[in-house]
Structure formats: C-alpha cells, structure tokens
CSV table of C-alpha atoms in Angstrom, one decimal:
chain,number,residue,atom,x,y,z
A,1,SER,CA,2.6,10.7,7.8
A,2,ARG,CA,3.7,13.6,9.9
A,3,PRO,CA,7.0,15.4,9.4
A,4,VAL,CA,9.9,14.7,11.7
A,5,GLU,CA,10.3,17.8,13.9
A,6,LYS,CA,13.6,17.0,15.4
A,7,ILE,CA,16.1,14.3,14.4
A,8,GLU,CA,16.7,12.6,17.8
A,9,GLN,CA,18.1,9.1,18.8
A,10,LYS,CA,14.7,7.5,18.3
A,11,ILE,CA,14.6,8.6,14.6
A,12,ILE,CA,18.2,7.2,14.2
A,13,THR,CA,17.1,4.0,15.8
A,14,LEU,CA,14.0,3.9,13.6
A,15,LEU,CA,16.2,4.3,10.4
A,16,ASP,CA,18.5,1.4,11.6
A,17,ASP,CA,15.5,-0.8,12.5
A,18,MET,CA,13.8,0.0,9.1
A,19,ALA,CA,17.0,-0.9,7.1
A,20,GLU,CA,17.3,-4.1,9.0
A,21,THR,CA,13.6,-5.0,8.3
A,22,MET,CA,14.0,-4.1,4.6
A,23,TYR,CA,17.1,-6.2,4.2
A,24,ALA,CA,15.6,-9.1,6.1
A,25,ASN,CA,12.5,-9.2,3.8
A,26,ASP,CA,14.6,-8.7,0.5
A,27,GLY,CA,13.0,-5.3,0.0
A,28,VAL,CA,14.4,-2.3,-1.9
A,29,GLY,CA,12.6,0.3,0.2
A,30,LEU,CA,10.6,0.8,3.3
A,31,ALA,CA,8.5,3.7,4.7
A,32,ALA,CA,8.0,4.2,8.4
A,33,VAL,CA,4.2,4.0,7.9
A,34,GLN,CA,4.8,0.4,6.8
A,35,VAL,CA,6.1,-0.5,10.3
A,36,GLY,CA,3.4,1.4,12.0
A,37,ILE,CA,5.2,4.7,12.6
A,38,LEU,CA,3.4,7.7,11.1
A,39,ARG,CA,6.5,9.8,10.4
A,40,ARG,CA,8.0,11.0,7.1
A,41,VAL,CA,11.0,8.6,7.1
A,42,VAL,CA,12.1,6.2,4.3
A,43,VAL,CA,15.0,3.9,3.7
A,44,ILE,CA,16.0,2.7,0.2
A,45,ASP,CA,18.7,0.3,-1.2
A,46,ILE,CA,18.3,-0.6,-4.8
A,47,GLY,CA,21.4,-2.9,-4.7
A,48,ASP,CA,23.8,-0.5,-6.3
A,49,GLU,CA,27.0,-0.5,-4.4
A,50,GLU,CA,27.9,3.0,-5.5
A,51,ILE,CA,24.7,4.4,-4.1
A,52,GLY,CA,24.3,2.1,-1.1
A,53,LEU,CA,21.7,2.8,1.6
A,54,ILE,CA,19.7,6.0,1.2
A,55,GLU,CA,17.9,7.4,4.3
A,56,LEU,CA,15.3,10.1,3.7
A,57,ILE,CA,13.8,12.2,6.5
A,58,ASN,CA,11.0,14.5,5.4
A,59,PRO,CA,11.5,13.8,1.7
A,60,VAL,CA,9.9,16.2,-0.8
A,61,ILE,CA,9.8,15.6,-4.6
A,62,LYS,CA,10.9,19.0,-6.0
A,63,THR,CA,10.7,18.1,-9.7
A,64,SER,CA,9.7,15.1,-11.8
A,65,SER,CA,10.0,14.6,-15.6
A,66,GLY,CA,9.4,11.9,-18.2
A,67,SER,CA,7.6,8.6,-17.5
A,68,GLN,CA,8.3,5.0,-17.3
A,69,ILE,CA,6.2,1.9,-16.7
A,70,ASN,CA,7.6,-0.9,-14.6
A,71,GLU,CA,6.3,-3.9,-12.7
A,72,GLU,CA,6.2,-3.2,-9.0
A,73,GLY,CA,5.6,-5.2,-5.9
A,74,CYS,CA,5.5,-4.1,-2.2
A,75,LEU,CA,6.4,-5.6,1.2
A,76,SER,CA,2.9,-4.3,2.3
A,77,VAL,CA,1.1,-6.2,-0.4
A,78,GLU,CA,2.5,-9.7,-0.5
A,79,GLY,CA,2.2,-11.7,-3.7
A,80,ARG,CA,0.7,-8.8,-5.7
A,81,ARG,CA,2.6,-7.2,-8.7
A,82,GLY,CA,1.5,-4.9,-11.5
A,83,ASN,CA,2.6,-2.2,-13.9
A,84,VAL,CA,2.9,1.3,-12.5
A,85,LYS,CA,3.5,4.6,-14.4
A,86,ARG,CA,6.1,6.6,-12.6
A,87,PRO,CA,8.4,9.6,-13.4
A,88,ALA,CA,11.6,8.7,-15.3
A,89,LYS,CA,13.5,11.3,-13.3
A,90,LEU,CA,13.0,13.0,-9.9
A,91,VAL,CA,14.8,15.6,-7.8
A,92,VAL,CA,14.1,14.9,-4.1
A,93,GLU,CA,15.2,16.9,-1.1
A,94,ALA,CA,15.4,15.2,2.3
A,95,TYR,CA,17.3,15.4,5.5
A,96,ASN,CA,19.9,12.8,6.5
A,97,ARG,CA,20.4,11.4,9.9
A,98,GLU,CA,22.9,14.2,10.7
A,99,GLY,CA,20.2,16.8,9.9
A,100,GLN,CA,21.8,17.9,6.6
A,101,LEU,CA,19.5,18.9,3.8
A,102,ILE,CA,20.5,16.7,0.8
A,103,LYS,CA,19.3,16.9,-2.8
A,104,TYR,CA,19.0,13.6,-4.8
A,105,THR,CA,18.7,13.3,-8.6
A,106,ALA,CA,17.2,9.9,-9.3
A,107,GLN,CA,16.7,8.2,-12.6
A,108,GLY,CA,15.4,4.8,-13.6
A,109,PHE,CA,14.9,2.3,-10.9
A,110,LEU,CA,16.0,4.7,-8.1
A,111,ALA,CA,13.3,7.1,-9.3
A,112,VAL,CA,10.7,4.4,-9.1
A,113,ALA,CA,11.8,3.3,-5.6
A,114,MET,CA,11.8,6.9,-4.3
A,115,SER,CA,8.5,7.7,-5.8
A,116,HIS,CA,7.0,4.4,-4.5
A,117,GLU,CA,8.2,4.9,-0.9
A,118,ILE,CA,7.2,8.7,-0.8
A,119,ASP,CA,3.8,7.6,-2.0
A,120,HIS,CA,3.5,5.5,1.2
A,121,LEU,CA,4.1,8.6,3.3
A,122,ASP,CA,1.0,10.1,1.6
A,123,GLY,CA,-1.1,7.0,2.1
A,124,VAL,CA,-0.9,5.8,-1.5
A,125,LEU,CA,0.0,2.2,-2.4
A,126,PHE,CA,1.3,1.0,-5.8
A,127,THR,CA,-2.0,-0.9,-6.2
A,128,ASP,CA,-3.8,2.5,-6.3
A,129,LYS,CA,-1.7,3.4,-9.5
A,130,LEU,CA,-1.9,0.1,-11.4
A,131,GLU,CA,-2.0,0.6,-15.2
A,132,GLU,CA,-4.5,-2.2,-15.4
A,133,LYS,CA,-6.9,-0.2,-13.4
A,134,ARG,CA,-6.4,2.9,-15.6
A,135,GLU,CA,-7.1,0.8,-18.7
A,136,LEU,CA,-10.3,-0.6,-17.1
A,137,ARG,CA,-11.5,2.9,-16.1
A,138,PHE,CA,-10.9,4.0,-19.7
A,139,TRP,CA,-12.9,1.2,-21.2
A,140,VAL,CA,-15.8,1.6,-18.6
A,141,LEU,CA,-16.0,5.3,-19.4
A,142,LEU,CA,-15.9,4.6,-23.2
A,143,ILE,CA,-18.3,1.7,-23.3
A,144,LEU,CA,-20.8,2.5,-20.5
A,145,PRO,CA,-22.4,5.6,-22.3
A,146,CYS,CA,-22.9,3.4,-25.3
A,147,LEU,CA,-24.9,0.9,-23.3
A,148,LEU,CA,-27.2,3.5,-21.8
C-alpha cells in the first residue's frame, strides 16, 4: 500500500466508511487494502471504551518487544483461524485525521490488532504467519535430510 500524501476529504470519508464496514462485520480492525484501496490507512476498535476507535494514517512500527501467541482470524479470510506469534508490545507512530502525528504504545490485544492490520498494508496475511506452518517447516527441515 502507498503512503497517504495529503489528508483530504476523500481520506476522511475512507476512514468513516472503513469504520462502518468494520463494525458491520463485527471486526476489530480493517486496512484500506481490504476494501480495495491501496493506501496506508487502518481503523481499529478492540472494544475497549477507554481506547475507542483508532484511526492510523501512514502507520509505522517504531519499536516492538516481547512476544505472544494468540488465535487470530480475519475479515479477508472468512472461517479460518490460527495461532500467530506477534510482539507483546509495540510503539506505533501514525497521523490522525487532523494530520497530527500521534504515538501509540500498544500491549496485549491492541498490539496484536495493530500488528495484524499494519501487516495488511505490507501485503501480509495472518495465514502467512501461522505457527502451525512454522512447526511444519521445522519438521520438514529436520526429517527430510534423514530420508535422503
């Protein structure tokens, strides 16, 4: 996805439409690429009233630490779930709809949601990171040489 060069009314409308789509589909996050717009725009709402709706324009993960493995799903991959290893804590910088640069420190489920949605902007799906695939690759690399 390409960076947003200027925050214009069409980006504000995109944010509003994405939030509406996310809520209508019981999602916790949505990236613009999931609705066919190749821009670095994300909306997230993990259901925490204190945090509310988060809108990220041109998000960048500045730091990450720790790890956690959680079961994930995705509006783009209906019916599929799996365990994914993600950072336990992230610091993300992004612009809001007013064009202000905001720094977010995310932990736990919010870190998962931010990492998941920012991955979409880079063309990565949660299915690309499934722990089950990692285990399978490990066993193939371990066993295959013994069979040869």
